[in-house]
């Protein structure tokens, strides 16, 4: 796992990675905390690793804590490159905190990560034997990200389905073309669109009524989006309103004024 710079979590100060430090200590006080990694999950299509730690002690904690993350290689001879994130945290008994690590490039397959809390034993804990846990993590399936675009060319309606997300493959895709008082359904089976790809459906007849044509895409019965396009078969021309001709705007001279003379 080639990781980038870690980022702060939503619960702490994002800039705490440059200010938080931990100083080693050897003796655990009576009110010592007890940290254990309790979860690790990939987010953002594998670009973020969120680690959750828990203070299992009956004592609260406030101070700097370091968490180390490294991939467990399949080959035991390989050496992993760990990354660490330091945060200033305030944790009550049995309280949890989440820390986000930015992964660059994103993880695209199942891996095992080793999470170690307080790797240098800088914080005196009631138990130092439970600070390290291995987790199997899998990139989340984000699913397809579909969008529609439609144009009318003559009597043919062309619909483009684009996919900006994970690949789509289904035998149950339907385009519903509707105008007021009329609805038609076009079934597309199978429909397969890879990430960053699109398909065009170009043999759909244009309805003869309705000023706007609405196109809705259903995948496995779920509405995935819609778009609309003006219907050129319907022409609505508002009636003209006669405008009096004063002769001034058109450049035509108006009627002559009567010559009243000079009064003599």
XYZ file of N, CA and C in Angstrom:
792
model
N 0.852 -1.191 0.000
C 0.000 0.000 0.000
C 0.881 1.231 0.000
N 0.897 1.937 -1.078
C 1.685 3.156 -1.195
C 0.815 4.297 -0.729
N 1.114 4.863 0.433
C 0.238 5.868 1.014
C 0.826 7.245 0.866
N -0.067 8.222 0.752
C 0.361 9.610 0.683
C 0.437 10.193 2.066
N 0.416 11.519 2.159
C 0.479 12.170 3.451
C -0.817 11.938 4.188
N -0.773 11.607 5.484
C -2.008 11.426 6.233
C -2.684 12.753 6.444
N -4.016 12.688 6.581
C -4.776 13.904 6.834
C -5.479 13.775 8.161
N -5.805 14.911 8.788
C -6.514 14.891 10.047
C -7.914 14.384 9.886
N -8.506 13.890 10.967
C -9.877 13.392 10.887
C -10.851 14.499 11.195
N -12.121 14.209 11.003
C -13.143 15.220 11.206
C -13.328 15.589 12.649
N -12.792 14.767 13.573
C -13.012 15.029 14.979
C -11.890 15.852 15.589
N -10.725 15.913 14.952
C -9.604 16.646 15.495
C -9.197 17.782 14.603
N -8.054 18.362 14.908
C -7.522 19.464 14.124
C -6.750 18.904 12.941
N -7.151 19.251 11.679
C -6.425 18.716 10.518
C -4.950 19.059 10.517
N -4.578 20.141 11.216
C -3.185 20.549 11.233
C -2.421 19.923 12.389
N -3.098 19.046 13.149
C -2.455 18.525 14.336
C -1.285 17.613 14.015
N -1.187 17.152 12.761
C -0.077 16.270 12.392
C 1.262 16.985 12.488
N 1.253 18.318 12.479
C 2.509 19.065 12.543
C 2.788 19.588 13.945
N 1.811 19.462 14.882
C 1.997 20.030 16.210
C 1.974 18.989 17.310
N 1.290 17.865 17.095
C 1.166 16.874 18.149
C 2.436 16.051 18.248
N 2.944 15.924 19.476
C 4.109 15.078 19.722
C 3.832 14.237 20.958
N 4.520 13.130 21.083
C 4.348 12.260 22.230
C 5.716 11.945 22.811
N 5.823 12.073 24.120
C 7.093 11.841 24.798
C 7.045 10.516 25.537
N 8.012 9.618 25.323
C 7.968 8.307 25.969
C 7.962 8.400 27.482
N 7.254 7.482 28.100
C 7.240 7.367 29.546
C 7.192 5.892 29.895
N 7.732 5.496 31.024
C 7.874 4.073 31.324
C 6.903 3.575 32.376
N 6.382 4.441 33.185
C 5.539 4.002 34.286
C 4.093 4.389 34.026
N 3.185 3.397 34.122
C 1.770 3.655 33.890
C 1.136 4.183 35.167
N 0.555 5.382 35.142
C -0.121 5.895 36.329
C -1.404 5.117 36.599
N -1.969 5.361 37.773
C -3.191 4.657 38.161
C -4.329 4.984 37.215
N -4.367 6.200 36.740
C -5.458 6.626 35.854
C -5.073 6.511 34.383
N -4.299 5.515 34.009
C -3.804 5.365 32.641
C -4.923 4.939 31.699
N -4.882 5.385 30.434
C -5.843 4.913 29.432
C -5.410 3.552 28.900
N -6.221 2.993 28.013
C -5.879 1.723 27.363
C -6.433 1.760 25.947
N -5.560 1.916 24.961
C -5.973 2.079 23.562
C -5.907 0.747 22.814
N -6.866 0.551 21.931
C -6.880 -0.622 21.068
C -7.475 -0.234 19.721
N -6.880 -0.658 18.614
C -7.514 -0.430 17.300
C -8.762 -1.306 17.197
N -9.875 -0.713 16.800
C -11.132 -1.470 16.745
C -11.720 -1.576 15.344
N -11.220 -0.798 14.388
C -11.757 -0.925 13.033
C -10.838 -0.214 12.043
N -10.892 -0.706 10.804
C -10.212 -0.049 9.682
C -11.051 -0.309 8.449
N -11.318 0.737 7.687
C -12.189 0.607 6.517
C -11.704 1.549 5.435
N -11.811 1.098 4.188
C -11.455 1.934 3.038
C -12.667 2.732 2.593
N -12.446 4.004 2.284
C -13.494 4.899 1.813
C -13.031 5.566 0.517
N -13.948 6.315 -0.082
C -13.614 7.120 -1.269
C -12.967 6.276 -2.363
N -13.583 5.124 -2.616
C -13.096 4.222 -3.670
C -11.632 3.841 -3.448
N -11.282 3.632 -2.189
C -9.940 3.177 -1.858
C -8.932 4.268 -1.630
N -9.356 5.528 -1.670
C -8.418 6.644 -1.528
C -8.234 7.096 -0.083
N -9.067 6.608 0.832
C -8.968 6.981 2.241
C -9.074 5.733 3.106
N -8.170 5.598 4.066
C -8.252 4.535 5.067
C -8.642 5.177 6.392
N -9.796 4.795 6.909
C -10.254 5.331 8.195
C -10.016 4.293 9.278
N -9.252 4.699 10.285
C -8.913 3.834 11.405
C -9.645 4.335 12.647
N -10.255 3.406 13.366
C -10.952 3.736 14.601
C -10.208 3.127 15.777
N -9.970 3.944 16.800
C -9.348 3.453 18.026
C -10.307 3.689 19.177
N -10.178 2.858 20.208
C -11.065 2.938 21.365
C -10.231 2.980 22.640
N -10.658 3.825 23.557
C -10.058 3.854 24.888
C -10.866 2.906 25.783
N -10.364 1.697 25.955
C -11.114 0.684 26.705
C -10.939 0.811 28.211
N -10.174 1.779 28.650
C -9.954 1.984 30.072
C -11.151 2.680 30.707
N -11.228 2.617 32.020
C -12.241 3.381 32.761
C -11.750 4.791 33.050
N -10.582 5.141 32.511
C -10.004 6.467 32.712
C -10.051 7.261 31.419
N -10.215 8.544 31.528
C -10.223 9.420 30.358
C -8.787 9.737 29.950
N -8.670 10.305 28.738
C -7.350 10.662 28.213
C -7.468 11.947 27.424
N -6.457 12.787 27.550
C -6.371 13.999 26.747
C -4.899 14.256 26.462
N -4.561 14.260 25.164
C -3.169 14.490 24.814
C -2.859 13.992 23.429
N -1.573 13.878 23.132
C -1.129 13.455 21.804
C -1.081 11.934 21.727
N -1.536 11.411 20.608
C -1.486 9.976 20.360
C -1.050 9.743 18.922
N -0.240 8.736 18.711
C 0.269 8.397 17.383
C -0.330 7.063 16.952
N -0.758 7.009 15.683
C -1.272 5.767 15.103
C -0.437 5.461 13.870
N 0.028 4.210 13.783
C 0.831 3.776 12.634
C 0.031 2.779 11.805
N 0.129 2.922 10.479
C -0.564 2.037 9.546
C 0.442 1.512 8.538
N 0.378 0.215 8.244
C 1.249 -0.380 7.233
C 0.552 -1.587 6.627
N 0.830 -1.828 5.363
C 0.289 -3.009 4.708
C 1.069 -4.240 5.126
N 0.355 -5.350 5.314
C 1.002 -6.626 5.608
C 1.242 -7.322 4.272
N 2.490 -7.433 3.810
C 2.760 -8.019 2.494
C 2.428 -9.506 2.451
N 2.042 -9.967 1.257
C 1.838 -11.403 1.072
C 3.158 -12.158 1.195
N 4.211 -11.533 0.730
C 5.542 -12.123 0.814
C 6.198 -11.673 2.121
N 6.497 -12.596 3.021
C 7.090 -12.179 4.308
C 8.459 -11.535 4.173
N 9.114 -11.722 3.018
C 10.422 -11.103 2.816
C 10.310 -9.625 2.422
N 9.113 -9.200 2.025
C 8.924 -7.794 1.660
C 8.862 -6.932 2.909
N 9.338 -5.716 2.764
C 9.342 -4.764 3.879
C 8.319 -3.676 3.590
N 7.349 -3.523 4.473
C 6.306 -2.515 4.291
C 6.831 -1.151 4.723
N 6.241 -0.127 4.128
C 6.580 1.255 4.483
C 5.447 1.841 5.315
N 5.637 1.984 6.612
C 4.539 2.482 7.448
C 4.392 3.996 7.349
N 3.226 4.466 7.667
C 2.989 5.898 7.812
C 2.343 6.125 9.170
N 2.562 7.291 9.720
C 2.055 7.604 11.048
C 1.257 8.897 11.034
N 0.287 8.954 11.903
C -0.532 10.148 12.065
C -0.604 10.467 13.544
N -0.227 11.696 13.900
C -0.278 12.138 15.294
C -1.426 13.113 15.477
N -2.212 12.894 16.521
C -3.368 13.758 16.780
C -3.454 14.077 18.261
N -3.950 15.262 18.576
C -4.314 15.612 19.939
C -5.767 15.214 20.155
N -6.001 14.286 21.052
C -7.340 13.741 21.257
C -7.765 13.874 22.717
N -9.072 13.995 22.885
C -9.693 13.926 24.211
C -10.691 12.786 24.173
N -10.441 11.737 24.968
C -11.264 10.540 24.909
C -11.705 10.143 26.310
N -13.014 10.005 26.457
C -13.578 9.523 27.707
C -13.466 8.002 27.748
N -13.751 7.374 28.886
C -13.746 5.909 28.941
C -14.683 5.306 27.887
N -14.183 4.288 27.187
C -14.922 3.601 26.115
C -15.266 4.519 24.946
N -14.604 5.649 24.868
C -14.824 6.569 23.754
C -13.986 6.114 22.554
N -14.431 6.506 21.354
C -13.719 6.162 20.132
C -13.309 7.423 19.397
N -12.308 7.274 18.545
C -11.858 8.371 17.681
C -11.483 7.783 16.330
N -11.783 8.527 15.274
C -11.476 8.085 13.906
C -10.394 8.971 13.318
N -9.446 8.334 12.646
C -8.350 9.038 11.988
C -8.318 8.605 10.530
N -8.194 9.571 9.640
C -8.203 9.303 8.201
C -6.800 9.401 7.609
N -6.426 8.390 6.854
C -5.159 8.370 6.135
C -5.461 8.454 4.640
N -4.799 9.368 3.939
C -4.959 9.477 2.493
C -4.074 8.438 1.803
N -4.670 7.667 0.896
C -3.965 6.602 0.190
C -3.769 7.022 -1.263
N -2.514 7.075 -1.699
C -2.219 7.495 -3.063
C -1.083 6.636 -3.625
N -1.365 5.797 -4.651
C -2.647 5.674 -5.343
C -3.658 4.896 -4.513
N -4.954 5.011 -4.839
C -5.981 4.311 -4.066
C -5.798 2.791 -4.119
N -6.274 2.126 -3.083
C -6.242 0.671 -3.011
C -7.357 0.126 -3.903
N -7.022 -0.805 -4.772
C -7.989 -1.333 -5.737
C -8.326 -2.799 -5.499
N -7.730 -3.417 -4.483
C -8.013 -4.822 -4.197
C -7.916 -5.068 -2.698
N -8.359 -6.242 -2.298
C -8.321 -6.586 -0.882
C -6.879 -6.671 -0.379
N -6.623 -6.046 0.775
C -5.303 -6.114 1.394
C -5.483 -6.266 2.903
N -4.380 -6.558 3.572
C -4.359 -6.596 5.032
C -3.516 -5.438 5.534
N -4.069 -4.677 6.473
C -3.331 -3.560 7.047
C -3.124 -3.816 8.535
N -1.983 -3.399 9.010
C -1.649 -3.526 10.438
C -1.727 -2.140 11.068
N -2.545 -2.023 12.086
C -2.752 -0.752 12.769
C -2.140 -0.862 14.169
N -1.278 0.100 14.478
C -0.631 0.117 15.789
C -0.885 1.466 16.446
N -1.455 1.432 17.639
C -1.670 2.652 18.413
C -0.481 2.836 19.359
N 0.027 4.057 19.396
C 1.163 4.386 20.265
C 2.329 3.424 20.023
N 2.864 3.388 18.799
C 3.893 2.389 18.464
C 5.179 2.527 19.272
N 5.463 3.718 19.768
C 6.700 3.923 20.523
C 6.473 3.891 22.029
N 5.262 3.485 22.452
C 4.918 3.426 23.883
C 5.157 4.766 24.567
N 4.799 5.819 23.868
C 4.983 7.157 24.434
C 3.945 7.477 25.496
N 2.793 6.815 25.420
C 1.732 7.017 26.407
C 1.691 5.807 27.327
N 1.773 6.041 28.622
C 1.708 4.948 29.592
C 0.277 4.434 29.652
N 0.076 3.162 29.293
C -1.251 2.561 29.278
C -1.341 1.451 30.319
N -2.567 1.145 30.682
C -2.760 0.051 31.629
C -2.395 -1.287 31.017
N -2.452 -1.380 29.659
C -1.996 -2.575 28.953
C -1.325 -2.152 27.660
N -0.137 -2.687 27.431
C 0.595 -2.386 26.197
C 0.531 -3.555 25.202
N -0.256 -4.576 25.516
C -0.274 -5.792 24.710
C -1.386 -5.831 23.667
N -2.218 -4.824 23.635
C -3.371 -4.849 22.724
C -3.365 -3.673 21.753
N -2.186 -3.112 21.502
C -2.101 -1.909 20.680
C -2.019 -2.187 19.189
N -1.872 -3.440 18.807
C -1.678 -3.762 17.399
C -2.705 -4.800 16.941
N -3.390 -4.485 15.819
C -4.405 -5.371 15.253
C -4.288 -5.329 13.739
N -4.448 -6.501 13.108
C -4.492 -6.593 11.643
C -5.935 -6.603 11.172
N -6.201 -5.859 10.085
C -7.538 -5.796 9.504
C -7.464 -6.120 8.021
N -8.427 -6.880 7.529
C -8.589 -7.092 6.090
C -9.535 -6.028 5.570
N -9.088 -5.266 4.590
C -9.895 -4.167 4.064
C -10.114 -4.372 2.573
N -11.282 -3.964 2.110
C -11.681 -4.114 0.711
C -12.182 -2.770 0.211
N -11.768 -2.327 -0.972
C -12.291 -1.053 -1.500
C -13.810 -1.120 -1.633
N -14.496 -0.053 -1.268
C -15.956 -0.063 -1.387
C -16.387 -0.043 -2.839
N -17.508 -0.698 -3.107
C -18.070 -0.678 -4.458
C -18.972 0.543 -4.567
N -18.529 1.525 -5.329
C -19.295 2.767 -5.439
C -20.479 2.628 -6.378
N -20.394 1.682 -7.325
C -21.487 1.509 -8.274
C -21.357 2.437 -9.462
N -22.180 2.214 -10.469
C -22.162 3.086 -11.647
C -22.617 4.508 -11.301
N -22.179 5.456 -12.091
C -22.612 6.854 -11.982
C -23.112 7.264 -13.357
N -24.428 7.141 -13.554
C -25.004 7.277 -14.888
C -25.598 8.660 -15.108
N -25.520 9.096 -16.356
C -26.148 10.361 -16.754
C -26.746 10.187 -18.145
N -27.772 11.001 -18.438
C -28.481 10.920 -19.713
C -28.347 12.214 -20.486
N -28.301 12.079 -21.802
C -28.371 13.231 -22.711
C -29.203 12.799 -23.910
N -30.010 13.716 -24.443
C -30.902 13.374 -25.555
C -30.909 14.493 -26.585
N -30.992 14.103 -27.851
C -31.135 15.055 -28.955
C -32.138 14.477 -29.941
N -32.803 15.361 -30.680
C -33.753 14.945 -31.710
C -33.160 15.289 -33.063
N -33.134 14.298 -33.953
C -32.648 14.493 -35.311
C -33.720 13.975 -36.263
N -34.448 14.906 -36.866
C -35.561 14.512 -37.723
C -36.652 13.845 -36.906
N -36.994 12.626 -37.273
C -38.013 11.885 -36.548
C -37.405 10.889 -35.571
N -36.108 11.015 -35.305
C -35.420 10.047 -34.446
C -34.937 10.733 -33.173
N -35.184 10.075 -32.039
C -34.693 10.535 -30.740
C -33.459 9.716 -30.381
N -32.341 10.405 -30.136
C -31.100 9.734 -29.763
C -30.809 9.993 -28.288
N -30.590 8.927 -27.549
C -30.319 9.026 -26.117
C -28.933 8.450 -25.843
N -28.102 9.217 -25.139
C -26.765 8.761 -24.756
C -26.741 8.506 -23.255
N -26.294 7.316 -22.878
C -26.146 6.938 -21.473
C -24.653 6.883 -21.174
N -24.183 7.754 -20.282
C -22.765 7.816 -19.929
C -22.563 7.300 -18.513
N -21.420 6.690 -18.271
C -21.115 6.116 -16.965
C -19.773 6.653 -16.472
N -19.819 7.424 -15.367
C -18.592 7.968 -14.778
C -18.154 7.177 -13.554
N -18.868 6.071 -13.244
C -18.542 5.282 -12.060
C -18.065 3.892 -12.404
N -18.363 2.953 -11.518
C -17.942 1.572 -11.722
C -18.689 0.959 -12.904
N -18.118 -0.082 -13.523
C -18.758 -0.693 -14.689
C -20.175 -1.182 -14.393
N -21.026 -1.055 -15.400
C -22.421 -1.479 -15.299
C -22.666 -2.642 -16.244
N -23.346 -3.662 -15.746
C -23.762 -4.786 -16.589
C -25.104 -5.268 -16.064
N -26.126 -5.211 -16.892
C -27.459 -5.592 -16.471
C -28.261 -6.102 -17.659
N -29.242 -6.930 -17.356
C -30.197 -7.393 -18.364
C -31.555 -6.725 -18.185
N -31.613 -5.758 -17.268
C -32.883 -5.085 -16.994
C -32.675 -3.577 -17.012
N -32.600 -3.018 -18.221
C -32.503 -1.572 -18.402
C -33.675 -1.120 -19.269
N -34.337 -0.054 -18.834
C -35.496 0.443 -19.574
C -35.421 1.956 -19.705
N -35.671 2.432 -20.917
C -35.844 3.857 -21.167
C -37.336 4.130 -21.316
N -37.848 5.027 -20.499
C -39.258 5.405 -20.565
C -39.337 6.786 -21.201
N -39.983 6.856 -22.359
C -40.138 8.114 -23.096
C -41.571 8.569 -22.918
N -41.732 9.757 -22.369
C -43.085 10.196 -22.037
C -43.319 11.640 -22.443
N -44.551 11.871 -22.900
C -45.106 13.205 -23.122
C -46.507 13.155 -22.524
N -47.139 14.286 -22.273
C -48.482 14.257 -21.709
C -49.432 13.384 -22.539
N -49.989 12.377 -21.887
C -50.953 11.506 -22.548
C -50.357 10.359 -23.321
N -49.021 10.223 -23.339
C -48.400 9.151 -24.107
C -47.091 8.727 -23.454
N -46.924 7.412 -23.274
C -45.694 6.860 -22.687
C -45.298 5.607 -23.442
N -44.035 5.524 -23.812
C -43.504 4.321 -24.451
C -42.269 3.869 -23.684
N -42.016 2.568 -23.716
C -40.878 1.989 -22.998
C -39.983 1.241 -23.967
N -38.694 1.515 -23.848
C -37.709 0.817 -24.664
C -36.838 -0.023 -23.728
N -36.844 -1.338 -23.915
C -36.036 -2.241 -23.096
C -34.675 -2.447 -23.751
N -33.621 -2.355 -22.934
C -32.253 -2.557 -23.415
C -31.680 -3.754 -22.673
N -31.490 -4.840 -23.361
C -31.003 -6.057 -22.715
C -30.128 -6.846 -23.685
N -28.860 -7.031 -23.336
C -28.195 -6.535 -22.120
C -27.692 -5.111 -22.315
N -27.317 -4.482 -21.197
C -26.697 -3.165 -21.236
C -25.400 -3.239 -20.432
N -24.293 -2.946 -21.074
C -22.984 -2.969 -20.418
C -22.237 -1.689 -20.767
N -21.850 -0.944 -19.728
C -21.111 0.311 -19.919
C -19.948 0.326 -18.935
N -18.728 0.407 -19.446
C -17.562 0.473 -18.579
C -17.372 1.855 -17.975
N -16.440 1.960 -17.068
C -16.145 3.258 -16.446
C -15.607 4.221 -17.491
N -16.199 5.414 -17.561
C -15.780 6.420 -18.523
C -16.297 6.187 -19.925
N -17.185 5.214 -20.105
C -17.715 4.917 -21.424
C -19.175 5.350 -21.528
N -19.725 5.281 -22.747
C -21.114 5.639 -22.978
C -21.661 4.799 -24.121
N -22.968 4.687 -24.156
C -23.643 4.015 -25.263
C -24.737 4.940 -25.779
N -25.057 4.792 -27.068
C -26.080 5.621 -27.686
C -27.213 4.739 -28.200
N -28.427 5.113 -27.859
C -29.634 4.448 -28.361
C -30.263 5.423 -29.349
N -30.278 5.059 -30.645
C -30.596 6.067 -31.654
C -31.762 5.703 -32.563
N -32.553 4.719 -32.205
C -33.667 4.362 -33.093
C -35.008 4.479 -32.381
N -35.160 5.568 -31.627
C -36.401 5.819 -30.898
C -37.222 6.843 -31.671
N -38.480 6.510 -31.935
C -39.348 7.420 -32.679
C -39.736 8.612 -31.808
N -39.758 9.777 -32.427
C -40.133 11.000 -31.719
C -41.654 11.055 -31.582
N -42.182 11.279 -30.383
C -43.636 11.404 -30.221
C -44.186 12.560 -31.054
N -45.442 12.436 -31.449
C -46.082 13.452 -32.277
C -46.789 14.517 -31.454
N -46.849 14.357 -30.155
C -47.503 15.342 -29.291
C -46.557 15.694 -28.150
N -46.921 16.764 -27.445
C -46.132 17.174 -26.294
C -45.006 18.105 -26.665
N -44.933 19.220 -25.972
C -43.906 20.208 -26.286
C -42.522 19.758 -25.824
N -42.473 18.926 -24.773
C -41.183 18.441 -24.253
C -41.260 16.932 -24.092
N -40.169 16.262 -24.436
C -40.072 14.810 -24.308
C -39.202 14.507 -23.084
N -39.741 13.718 -22.184
C -38.999 13.349 -20.979
C -38.511 11.906 -21.105
N -37.226 11.691 -20.828
C -36.623 10.364 -20.921
C -36.111 9.978 -19.542
N -36.538 8.819 -19.046
C -36.140 8.328 -17.726
C -35.518 6.950 -17.873
N -34.397 6.748 -17.172
C -33.686 5.466 -17.225
C -33.929 4.686 -15.943
N -34.366 3.438 -16.101
C -34.534 2.522 -14.975
C -33.554 1.360 -15.130
N -32.780 1.093 -14.055
C -31.869 -0.039 -14.020
C -32.323 -0.963 -12.892
N -32.671 -2.196 -13.255
C -33.166 -3.154 -12.255
C -34.311 -2.561 -11.442
N -35.160 -1.799 -12.124
C -36.335 -1.225 -11.489
C -36.099 0.052 -10.724
N -34.864 0.536 -10.685
C -34.526 1.746 -9.926
C -34.340 2.913 -10.881
N -34.968 4.044 -10.555
C -34.832 5.256 -11.357
C -33.418 5.803 -11.201
N -32.652 5.796 -12.291
C -31.263 6.244 -12.260
C -31.079 7.658 -12.784
N -32.161 8.305 -13.198
C -32.042 9.672 -13.680
C -32.899 9.914 -14.903
N -33.066 11.178 -15.226
C -33.896 11.541 -16.377
C -33.391 12.834 -16.996
N -33.862 13.087 -18.210
C -33.565 14.325 -18.909
C -34.739 14.637 -19.812
N -34.763 15.816 -20.382
C -35.851 16.197 -21.283
C -35.288 16.986 -22.448
N -36.040 16.974 -23.557
C -35.606 17.650 -24.771
C -36.852 18.216 -25.457
N -36.782 19.402 -26.071
C -37.948 19.946 -26.780
C -38.377 19.041 -27.932
N -39.674 19.015 -28.186
C -40.233 18.200 -29.263
C -40.442 19.069 -30.501
N -39.660 18.851 -31.552
C -39.809 19.707 -32.745
C -41.082 19.424 -33.528
N -41.772 18.327 -33.219
C -43.032 18.030 -33.913
C -44.179 18.908 -33.448
N -43.982 19.591 -32.351
C -45.024 20.465 -31.812
C -44.524 21.895 -31.897
N -45.207 22.700 -32.742
C -44.813 24.095 -32.930
C -45.918 24.965 -32.378
N -45.574 25.774 -31.429
C -46.554 26.654 -30.801
C -46.157 28.092 -31.100
N -46.832 28.724 -32.085
C -46.510 30.100 -32.488
C -47.572 31.025 -31.912
N -47.194 31.921 -31.045
C -48.190 32.826 -30.467
C -48.776 33.741 -31.542
N -50.066 34.100 -31.440
C -50.686 34.992 -32.430
C -50.032 36.359 -32.421
N -49.948 36.938 -33.625
C -49.328 38.249 -33.733
C -50.302 39.324 -33.259
N -49.773 40.320 -32.615
C -50.569 41.460 -32.153
C -50.308 42.626 -33.082
N -51.371 43.107 -33.787
C -51.165 44.239 -34.719
C -50.604 45.451 -34.005
N -49.683 46.114 -34.673
C -49.064 47.317 -34.120
C -49.457 48.510 -34.992
N -50.104 49.543 -34.391
C -50.512 50.710 -35.192
C -49.319 51.340 -35.886
N -49.532 51.730 -37.141
C -48.471 52.351 -37.918
C -48.580 53.857 -37.778
N -47.662 54.456 -37.042
C -47.676 55.918 -36.838
C -46.943 56.642 -37.940
N -46.195 55.884 -38.719
C -45.441 56.510 -39.796
C -44.097 56.999 -39.368
N -43.894 57.118 -38.073
C -42.621 57.655 -37.608
C -41.545 56.583 -37.609
N -41.853 55.389 -37.029
C -40.844 54.353 -36.928
C -40.547 53.725 -38.275
N -41.560 53.717 -39.160
C -41.338 53.063 -40.445
C -40.691 53.966 -41.469
N -40.575 55.243 -41.149
C -39.981 56.178 -42.095
C -40.996 56.749 -43.069
N -42.286 56.398 -42.923
C -43.324 56.942 -43.799
C -43.864 58.205 -43.176
N -44.002 59.260 -44.004
C -44.485 60.534 -43.492
C -45.945 60.416 -43.079
N -46.279 61.088 -41.970
C -47.666 61.104 -41.509
C -48.473 62.128 -42.293
N -49.752 62.250 -41.946
C -50.608 63.214 -42.657
C -50.122 64.644 -42.462
N -50.301 65.467 -43.512
C -49.845 66.858 -43.430
C -50.748 67.646 -42.475
N -50.102 68.550 -41.753
C -50.841 69.453 -40.883
C -51.489 70.544 -41.749
N -52.741 70.934 -41.455
C -53.374 72.001 -42.249
C -52.637 73.318 -42.102
N -52.566 74.098 -43.204
C -51.895 75.393 -43.195
C -52.886 76.425 -42.707
N -52.694 76.897 -41.470
C -53.617 77.860 -40.871
C -53.254 79.293 -41.216
N -52.174 79.460 -41.949
C -51.770 80.809 -42.337
C -51.251 81.586 -41.154
N -51.201 82.966 -41.328
C -50.669 83.812 -40.263
C -51.749 84.537 -39.493
N -53.045 84.100 -39.717
C -54.135 84.722 -38.976
C -54.732 85.902 -39.667
N -54.233 86.328 -40.871
C -54.774 87.492 -41.554
C -55.813 87.097 -42.570
